[in-house]
Amino acid sequence: MKHKKEGFGAPAYLFFILVTGITCVLCVCIGSVTIPIADTLLVIWNTIWNLPIPEGIAHSIIVSVRIPRAICVALVGASLALCGAAMQGLLRNPLADGSTLGVSSGAALGACIAITFGITIPWLPRGGAMFMAILFAFISLILVLSLAYNIDFSLSTNTIILIGVIFTMFMNSIIALVITFAGEKIRHIMFWTLGSLSGTNYTDAMLLTVSLVICGAILLSHARELNAFAIGEQNARHVGVNVGRIKIIIMVCVSILIGVSVSIGGTIAFVGLVIPHMTRMIVGPNHKRLLVTSLFFGAVFLMLADLVSRILLSPLELPIGVVTSFVGSIVFVYIFTKARRVQ
Amino acid sequence: MSVLDVRDVSVSYGSLSIIESISFSVEEYEWVMIVGPNGSGKSTTIHAITRGAPYTGTVCFEGRDISTYTSTDLAKQIGVLMQDHMVGYSFTVEEVVRLGRYAYSKGLFSAFSDEDEEKVRYALELTGMYAARDQSVLTLSGGELQRTFLAQLFAQDPKLLVLDEPTNHLDLVYQKQIFELIRDWIMRTGRCVISVVHDLSLAKYYGTRVLLLHKGKVVALGSPHEVLTKEYLNDIYMMDVYGWMNVMLSQWKD
């Protein structure tokens, strides 16, 4: 019997990278000032190789505004989609995601507390907010899940969603409370609750890259365990999965990715819900394919959402969270009704 | 040395005692049937010996306490088939069966070895699921789903099989099929089975030994003839079990 490959071959990866790259270039070209593709590519190429830039091209817009923003958007999209796919596998529930479980709101609360009360890490700009976001994401995840397990061990869709909604409201009420202490920092905080990636820079991109490379690699290497969880937690234990340890590893990775993403881009809802679901319809539920595909599709989806948020009311700009929530809510209702019909 | 040795195992939730100092052992080529009325602690006993419930006492597999095994090492020795499966997504039959080889995987991205592929194919063929291997498990009937998980168990290839009412809501054809498959499996070198059953006829026909439980305690342990007697059964089920069985069987005279 020939060996069956469960993962993807090189052509698929090439395709993913190509699509992501093209989307990225589009995002850099289009905006309040549209720059021809040839000029954009020339600037990118020359900047990478440190060559002189020809006169007359809006060089600074491309290099210091659009490129870092496009990269950050792509990385946040990839991180959130990967988290969603991992959570949905772990909890055997297609509606689980950082935003539906309230983990994103928890992370936002952590970041708000850090800013309001001036918690910082000496040599790392934004380090305090990031650390608190990760910590609060992890605590939220533990709280939500232990509550869910206590109420209903089989973790039915209804239980998870209900607890997630209630937890999100709880977190938002505390955020509102913290904001009253914020004083003049209030404008700075408001953006966390809406979600926006305007004004991101190369430091942000660097931090996102590091967290995605490390946590992403760990999550991808646990594809088999996630398959086992998606088939059933009891069954996972019986085939030899160290259920407790794997759960912790995945939850820590998810918390870090969500914490970093939220501390940079705020709560961008539904990316982790919509992308894994659509991906599953295309490549099937096997996590060896699902995780990688979600990663790339998440990047592409969020870049397109960012593009829409920039050009829809140009020169005005919508928060990106508004665009993802608009799409996400519709998909959420669709998945929910479908899941109910199956039950 | 016994394959499995259960000594004074008790399980309690808070002050509520579910099972109390249960002891028995399982030898090679044996099929131990655990029987008893509802609430007698059959499933709890099974949970305890598969590390699914906290217990006091000792459970040893081949002389070694099961709490000292790693998850993967234990999975190579003890396999479990439950009565219900709630698969969340449309995995294929083969993907579910391949998971049975999880305990044998090596390395970070764990490539499948030739032996793994062979075991999976053999398990699919043995259970008659080979033709349906690319089908989604969400489209299977209850019997086919149970056979899929039985195939996963055969691919896992443990020494001891633990079954929790494996044919509870399956029709007669599947019930017979699964019991025959398991009996053939025992005949392979040194395998053994523990199963919880409600149907006393199945226990009598397939069991090599029977463990009779009542209110969390062992009432009797021995061959089906010694344990499934009029006295024991009438006492525990509080009805004339033999009389009832005879009435049922008399319906089938030609």
XYZ file of C-alpha atoms in Angstrom:
597
model
C 0.000 0.000 0.000
C 1.414 3.341 -0.966
C 2.047 5.849 1.755
C -0.725 8.353 1.985
C 0.435 11.910 2.576
C -1.819 13.750 4.954
C -0.046 17.094 4.629
C 0.592 19.287 1.599
C 3.349 19.048 -0.993
C 5.557 21.862 -2.271
C 3.152 23.094 -5.023
C 0.439 23.877 -2.477
C 2.861 25.863 -0.321
C 4.073 27.736 -3.406
C 0.468 28.585 -4.261
C -0.226 29.860 -0.725
C 2.893 32.014 -0.676
C 2.102 33.399 -4.124
C -1.479 34.355 -3.215
C -0.359 35.931 0.059
C 2.425 37.839 -1.714
C 0.127 39.180 -4.442
C -2.443 40.302 -1.863
C 0.288 42.002 0.113
C 1.527 43.956 -2.927
C -2.064 44.975 -3.738
C -2.496 46.288 -0.205
C 0.643 48.359 -0.553
C -0.417 49.817 -3.930
C -4.001 50.745 -3.195
C -5.008 53.449 -0.778
C -5.859 57.138 -0.531
C -2.964 57.619 -2.956
C -2.852 54.746 -5.440
C 0.630 53.851 -6.565
C 1.241 51.810 -9.757
C 2.260 48.194 -9.121
C 5.509 48.567 -11.058
C 6.585 51.528 -8.897
C 5.633 49.674 -5.718
C 7.626 46.603 -6.678
C 10.571 48.783 -7.658
C 10.565 50.529 -4.291
C 10.268 47.231 -2.387
C 13.038 45.650 -4.472
C 15.376 48.608 -4.161
C 14.756 48.978 -0.442
C 15.533 45.316 0.213
C 18.848 45.573 -1.683
C 19.591 49.052 -0.430
C 19.556 50.565 -3.936
C 18.759 54.259 -4.602
C 15.066 55.039 -5.054
C 14.076 56.935 -8.246
C 12.672 60.454 -7.776
C 8.944 61.144 -7.862
C 7.646 57.977 -6.246
C 5.893 58.273 -2.896
C 8.687 56.388 -1.277
C 7.970 57.250 2.337
C 4.297 56.213 2.115
C 5.322 52.805 0.843
C 8.248 52.089 3.105
C 7.244 53.643 6.397
C 3.444 53.365 6.307
C 2.033 50.809 3.939
C 4.583 47.988 4.056
C 4.778 47.683 7.856
C 1.012 47.932 8.042
C 0.466 45.240 5.408
C 2.960 42.956 7.137
C 1.352 43.466 10.559
C -2.133 42.921 9.147
C -0.994 39.694 7.485
C 0.714 38.412 10.633
C -2.228 39.277 12.891
C -4.613 37.580 10.442
C -2.423 34.484 10.320
C -2.063 34.362 14.124
C -5.774 34.769 14.824
C -6.845 32.244 12.171
C -4.329 29.693 13.436
C -5.575 30.181 17.012
C -9.161 29.733 15.885
C -8.332 26.514 14.035
C -6.448 25.142 17.060
C -9.235 26.050 19.506
C -11.921 24.587 17.280
C -10.004 21.330 17.117
C -9.159 21.235 20.807
C -12.741 21.881 21.892
C -14.331 19.880 19.053
C -16.485 22.919 18.402
C -16.680 24.909 15.138
C -17.739 28.090 16.929
C -14.799 28.314 19.327
C -12.474 31.257 18.733
C -10.636 33.924 20.689
C -13.439 36.424 20.198
C -16.393 34.098 20.800
C -14.806 32.652 23.950
C -14.021 36.097 25.356
C -10.262 35.535 25.307
C -9.649 38.579 23.096
C -11.653 40.761 25.471
C -9.631 39.381 28.358
C -6.420 40.262 26.540
C -7.743 43.756 25.805
C -8.504 44.223 29.510
C -4.935 43.218 30.339
C -3.561 45.765 27.876
C -5.898 48.495 29.169
C -4.841 47.884 32.769
C -1.185 48.048 31.775
C -1.658 51.391 30.001
C -3.933 52.994 32.578
C -1.794 52.096 35.563
C 1.478 52.521 33.695
C 2.773 48.961 33.899
C 5.824 48.830 31.654
C 8.843 46.678 30.954
C 11.994 48.882 30.967
C 13.714 47.974 27.695
C 10.700 46.925 25.660
C 8.283 49.526 24.259
C 4.701 48.302 24.656
C 6.142 45.338 26.557
C 3.953 45.929 29.592
C 0.755 45.974 27.569
C 1.842 42.908 25.637
C 2.774 40.931 28.729
C -0.472 41.791 30.477
C -2.478 40.944 27.348
C -0.868 37.491 27.151
C -1.368 36.885 30.878
C -4.990 37.943 30.797
C -5.644 35.912 27.645
C -4.348 32.814 29.412
C -6.322 33.464 32.605
C -9.478 34.098 30.544
C -8.995 30.858 28.655
C -8.552 28.872 31.874
C -11.582 30.547 33.473
C -13.874 30.088 30.494
C -12.884 26.469 29.950
C -13.068 25.376 33.575
C -16.473 27.012 33.814
C -17.571 25.241 30.632
C -16.271 21.850 31.809
C -18.012 22.302 35.146
C -21.366 23.090 33.612
C -21.322 20.618 30.746
C -18.480 18.127 30.366
C -19.243 17.403 26.718
C -18.677 21.100 25.886
C -21.732 21.477 23.696
C -21.916 24.420 21.327
C -24.598 26.177 23.341
C -22.653 26.043 26.594
C -19.468 27.395 25.047
C -21.166 30.243 23.230
C -23.226 31.239 26.239
C -20.231 31.307 28.539
C -18.196 33.180 25.929
C -20.870 35.856 25.510
C -21.258 36.319 29.247
C -17.510 36.432 29.787
C -17.062 39.004 26.997
C -19.717 41.246 28.565
C -18.046 40.849 31.949
C -14.638 41.780 30.538
C -16.061 44.759 28.631
C -17.712 46.076 31.781
C -14.374 45.937 33.584
C -12.682 47.633 30.615
C -15.266 50.424 30.898
C -14.467 50.680 34.593
C -10.727 50.860 33.939
C -11.259 53.526 31.277
C -12.799 55.848 33.874
C -9.412 55.855 35.574
C -7.565 56.404 32.331
C -7.846 60.194 32.211
C -6.072 61.641 29.207
C -4.895 58.185 28.056
C -8.468 57.423 27.042
C -7.967 57.983 23.316
C -5.084 55.585 23.396
C -7.228 52.920 25.005
C -10.357 53.218 22.884
C -8.583 51.678 19.929
C -8.249 48.347 21.730
C -11.970 47.903 21.883
C -12.465 48.624 18.173
C -9.461 46.965 16.618
C -7.198 48.848 14.221
C -3.828 48.280 12.666
C -3.158 51.786 11.386
C 0.088 53.231 12.619
C 1.827 49.899 13.120
C 5.583 49.867 12.605
C 8.461 47.487 12.004
C 8.929 46.762 15.729
C 5.347 45.482 15.844
C 6.000 43.373 12.758
C 9.096 41.935 14.403
C 7.241 40.981 17.597
C 4.410 39.417 15.627
C 6.881 37.443 13.528
C 8.705 36.055 16.550
C 5.513 34.965 18.328
C 4.023 33.491 15.161
C 7.157 31.559 14.224
C 7.576 30.029 17.682
C 3.947 29.392 18.658
C 2.946 28.592 15.085
C 5.622 25.906 14.815
C 4.511 24.377 18.114
C 0.852 24.365 17.069
C 1.641 22.903 13.636
C 3.686 20.122 15.219
C 0.624 19.140 17.268
C -1.633 18.556 14.258
C -2.061 14.867 15.118
C -3.055 15.603 18.683
C -5.550 18.215 17.468
C -7.018 15.601 15.124
C -7.395 13.310 18.118
C -9.139 16.023 20.148
C -11.417 16.877 17.213
C -12.459 13.223 16.991
C -13.136 13.114 20.734
C -11.282 13.867 23.943
C -11.972 10.462 25.514
C -10.821 8.734 22.377
C -7.705 10.933 22.311
C -6.824 9.705 25.794
C -7.418 6.094 24.803
C -5.100 6.221 21.777
C -2.332 7.569 23.992
C -2.528 11.374 23.821
C -1.338 13.001 27.030
C -4.550 15.012 27.178
C -3.684 17.306 30.081
C -0.232 18.278 28.837
C -1.268 18.869 25.218
C -4.184 21.026 26.330
C -1.863 23.260 28.335
C 0.663 23.553 25.486
C -2.021 24.550 23.003
C -3.662 26.967 25.401
C -0.355 28.674 26.174
C 0.439 29.060 22.455
C -3.035 30.397 21.719
C -2.800 32.842 24.623
C 0.551 34.181 23.439
C -0.626 34.618 19.853
C -3.888 36.290 20.879
C -2.144 38.417 23.511
C 0.469 39.721 21.077
C -2.102 40.302 18.324
C -4.499 42.143 20.622
C -1.803 44.310 22.185
C -0.831 45.473 18.684
C -4.118 45.482 16.787
C -6.843 45.451 19.424
C -9.744 43.026 19.430
C -10.316 42.071 15.810
C -13.291 39.774 16.030
C -14.294 36.699 14.073
C -11.127 36.162 11.977
C -10.391 33.003 13.956
C -13.976 31.861 13.430
C -14.561 32.555 9.757
C -11.235 31.439 8.284
C -10.890 27.945 9.806
C -14.500 27.245 8.942
C -14.129 28.218 5.288
C -10.815 26.413 5.125
C -12.364 23.244 6.522
C -14.940 23.305 3.730
C -12.110 23.375 1.184
C -9.371 21.100 2.599
C -11.312 18.975 5.107
C -10.970 18.703 8.890
C -7.496 17.097 9.044
C -5.303 19.549 10.978
C -2.204 18.622 8.983
C -3.792 20.595 6.156
C -6.226 22.784 8.079
C -3.689 24.630 10.246
C -1.342 25.633 7.412
C -4.164 26.680 5.105
C -5.866 28.698 7.855
C -2.594 30.481 8.490
C -2.272 31.738 4.910
C -5.986 32.351 4.351
C -6.130 34.311 7.610
C -3.348 36.578 6.360
C -5.056 37.094 2.990
C -8.484 37.650 4.541
C -7.317 40.270 6.996
C -5.271 42.112 4.354
C -8.363 42.303 2.143
C -10.471 43.419 5.120
C -7.895 46.111 5.842
C -7.999 47.207 2.216
C -11.796 47.498 2.348
C -11.601 49.443 5.613
C -9.221 51.915 3.968
C -10.922 52.459 0.597
C -14.634 52.042 1.348
C -15.113 55.579 2.718
C -11.791 56.978 1.491
C -10.268 59.269 2.673
C -12.043 58.314 5.906
C -10.938 55.002 7.428
C -13.084 52.388 9.164
C -11.632 50.371 12.043
C -10.707 46.940 10.638
C -12.671 45.242 13.422
C -15.855 46.702 11.963
C -15.244 44.991 8.620
C -14.350 41.579 10.126
C -17.312 41.721 12.517
C -19.645 42.496 9.633
C -18.512 39.451 7.662
C -18.019 37.333 10.781
C -21.481 37.829 12.260
C -23.115 36.620 9.067
C -20.873 33.544 8.894
C -21.444 32.910 12.618
C -25.211 32.748 12.144
C -24.725 30.423 9.183
C -22.476 28.018 11.127
C -24.704 28.130 14.183
C -27.886 27.245 12.299
C -26.039 24.498 10.433
C -24.597 23.040 13.638
C -28.026 23.098 15.280
C -29.580 21.273 12.367
C -26.967 18.502 12.627
C -27.701 18.036 16.330
C 1.804 -13.493 36.022
C -1.586 -12.090 35.142
C -1.920 -9.546 32.363
C -4.072 -7.295 34.494
C -4.242 -7.408 38.261
C -6.846 -5.305 40.042
C -6.465 -5.170 43.843
C -8.885 -3.499 46.272
C -9.918 -0.783 43.846
C -12.445 1.697 45.194
C -13.891 4.810 43.593
C -15.906 7.425 45.394
C -17.167 10.875 44.512
C -17.059 12.888 47.706
C -18.681 10.770 50.373
C -20.590 8.724 47.816
C -18.937 5.349 47.260
C -19.401 4.032 43.723
C -17.332 0.849 43.873
C -15.752 -0.742 46.933
C -12.579 -2.847 47.065
C -12.997 -4.677 43.781
C -10.346 -7.294 43.029
C -9.902 -9.528 39.996
C -7.286 -10.475 37.463
C -7.238 -11.170 33.745
C -5.108 -13.855 32.119
C -4.036 -14.330 28.517
C -6.718 -15.600 26.105
C -9.442 -14.593 28.545
C -12.643 -12.669 28.027
C -13.859 -11.359 31.362
C -17.480 -10.186 31.338
C -18.532 -7.617 33.917
C -22.274 -7.932 34.555
C -24.748 -6.534 37.046
C -27.857 -4.324 37.201
C -27.801 -0.611 36.359
C -25.814 1.393 38.873
C -23.806 -1.587 40.088
C -20.499 0.103 39.192
C -19.609 -1.704 35.955
C -18.610 1.339 33.946
C -16.833 2.930 36.901
C -14.702 -0.199 37.276
C -13.718 0.163 33.640
C -12.936 3.852 34.040
C -10.677 3.113 36.979
C -8.602 0.481 35.181
C -8.127 2.765 32.167
C -7.089 5.759 34.295
C -10.332 7.541 33.464
C -11.403 8.027 37.083
C -9.437 8.655 40.296
C -9.326 5.483 42.405
C -7.690 3.985 45.483
C -6.081 0.554 45.456
C -3.717 -0.800 42.817
C -4.088 -1.724 39.167
C -1.087 -3.512 37.696
C -0.497 -4.311 34.052
C 2.026 -7.155 33.662
C 3.238 -6.561 37.193
C 3.733 -2.816 36.824
C 1.409 -0.208 38.340
C -0.531 1.523 35.533
C 0.027 4.930 37.119
C 3.732 4.604 36.227
C 3.052 4.155 32.495
C 3.303 7.115 30.105
C 0.164 7.814 28.063
C 1.629 6.296 24.908
C 3.074 3.222 26.642
C -0.269 2.498 28.269
C -2.059 2.933 24.923
C 0.180 0.251 23.407
C -0.975 -2.155 26.160
C -4.593 -1.237 26.882
C -7.147 -0.157 24.278
C -10.675 1.044 24.952
C -13.872 0.926 22.911
C -16.688 3.105 24.203
C -20.360 2.828 23.372
C -20.771 6.403 22.140
C -18.653 8.489 19.822
C -19.173 12.145 19.137
C -16.909 13.008 16.246
C -17.033 16.749 15.700
C -15.981 17.057 12.088
C -16.219 15.086 8.864
C -13.023 13.053 9.221
C -12.758 10.053 6.926
C -12.924 6.487 8.244
C -9.240 6.032 7.451
C -8.204 9.202 9.311
C -9.958 7.899 12.424
C -8.354 4.475 12.104
C -4.879 5.937 11.501
C -5.147 7.695 14.843
C -4.909 4.234 16.398
C -1.196 4.306 15.490
C -0.621 7.503 17.495
C 1.154 5.753 20.356
C 3.711 4.301 17.950
C 4.647 7.554 16.216
C 8.153 8.865 16.528
C 9.657 12.273 15.884
C 8.164 15.729 15.653
C 6.156 15.359 12.461
C 5.791 11.574 12.815
C 5.865 9.960 9.368
C 3.929 6.732 8.969
C 6.086 3.592 8.791
C 5.352 0.612 6.537
C 4.238 -1.307 9.612
C 1.779 1.475 10.499
C 0.305 1.436 6.984
C 0.030 -2.354 7.064
C -1.688 -2.399 10.467
C -4.188 0.244 9.360
C -5.033 -1.627 6.170
C -5.343 -4.919 8.049
C -7.663 -3.346 10.626
C -9.830 -1.803 7.902
C -10.103 -5.121 6.093
C -10.771 -7.118 9.251
C -13.715 -4.926 10.197
C -15.035 -4.703 6.640
C -14.510 -0.946 6.491
C -11.846 -0.946 3.766
C -14.273 -0.090 0.954
C -15.655 2.808 2.997
C -12.258 4.134 4.059
C -12.627 7.502 2.302
C -16.164 8.073 3.520
C -16.912 10.760 6.116
C -17.648 9.311 9.557
C -20.598 11.714 9.852
C -22.414 9.749 7.145
C -21.987 6.327 8.814
C -24.675 4.319 10.583
C -24.219 3.497 14.258
C -22.924 0.028 13.422
C -20.439 1.292 10.848
C -19.188 3.976 13.223
C -18.633 1.395 15.938
C -16.767 -0.830 13.474
C -14.619 2.162 12.507
C -13.560 2.652 16.116
C -13.051 -1.098 16.481
C -10.708 -0.847 13.476
C -8.891 2.004 15.231
C -8.520 -0.287 18.235
C -7.178 -3.145 16.086
C -4.695 -0.728 14.496
C -3.661 0.325 18.008
C -3.085 -3.383 18.650
C -3.099 -3.411 22.456
C -2.677 -6.526 24.557
C -5.803 -5.879 26.597
C -9.082 -4.675 25.120
C -11.535 -2.888 27.381
C -15.075 -2.570 26.067
C -17.851 -0.522 27.626
C -21.086 -1.969 26.274
C -19.711 -1.965 22.735
C -22.903 -3.101 21.008
C -25.430 -1.265 23.117
C -27.503 0.253 20.349
C -26.516 -1.930 17.453
C -28.842 -4.302 15.639
C -28.398 -8.082 15.830
C -26.242 -8.413 12.730
C -23.676 -5.863 13.903
C -23.798 -7.190 17.450
C -22.839 -10.673 16.291
C -20.275 -9.316 13.861
C -18.470 -7.283 16.515
C -18.478 -10.026 19.130
C -17.135 -12.552 16.608
C -14.396 -10.131 15.529
C -13.330 -9.637 19.116
C -13.330 -13.361 19.858
C -11.105 -14.011 16.854
C -8.832 -11.218 18.048
C -8.366 -12.873 21.466
C -7.051 -15.975 19.743
C -4.027 -14.033 18.523
C -1.100 -14.544 20.883
C -1.812 -13.654 24.450
C -4.608 -11.129 23.941
C -7.413 -10.626 26.431
C -10.628 -8.654 26.818
C -12.668 -7.129 29.604
C -16.140 -5.998 28.697
C -19.211 -4.623 30.329
C -22.373 -6.239 28.967
C -26.050 -6.026 29.813
C -27.118 -9.038 27.796
C -26.551 -12.047 30.067
C -26.799 -14.462 27.124
C -23.841 -12.742 25.444
C -21.899 -12.922 28.712
C -22.653 -16.598 29.023
C -21.818 -17.454 25.417
C -18.653 -15.399 24.841
C -17.262 -14.980 28.364
C -14.526 -17.200 29.751
C -15.079 -15.671 33.171
C -17.781 -13.488 34.638
C -17.508 -10.798 37.297
C -20.884 -10.161 38.893
C -21.254 -6.761 40.576
C -24.011 -5.443 42.806
C -24.109 -2.082 44.570
C -20.422 -1.509 43.866
C -19.210 -4.817 45.310
C -18.120 -8.122 43.812
C -20.802 -10.760 44.323
C -19.164 -13.583 42.422
C -16.239 -14.223 40.099
C -15.736 -17.401 38.111
C -16.761 -19.293 34.989
C -20.165 -18.376 33.481
C -21.555 -21.610 34.876
C -20.457 -20.818 38.413
C -21.562 -17.182 38.408
C -24.667 -16.923 36.239
C -26.672 -19.266 38.478
C -30.345 -19.071 39.394
C -29.533 -18.177 42.985
C -27.185 -15.281 42.281
C -29.215 -13.764 39.458
C -32.629 -14.059 41.100
C -31.187 -12.503 44.200
C -29.498 -9.570 42.498
C -31.964 -8.731 39.741
C -34.864 -9.489 42.127
C -36.790 -11.419 39.500
C -36.922 -14.923 38.082
C -34.180 -14.422 35.481
C -34.018 -18.039 34.347
C -37.773 -18.278 34.000
C -37.877 -15.079 31.962
C -35.015 -16.208 29.720
C -36.817 -19.499 29.084
C -40.038 -17.714 28.209
C -38.114 -15.541 25.749
C -36.304 -18.484 24.167
C -39.468 -20.551 23.834
C -40.721 -17.939 21.341
C -38.116 -19.174 18.884
C -38.985 -22.906 18.714
C -39.684 -23.986 15.124
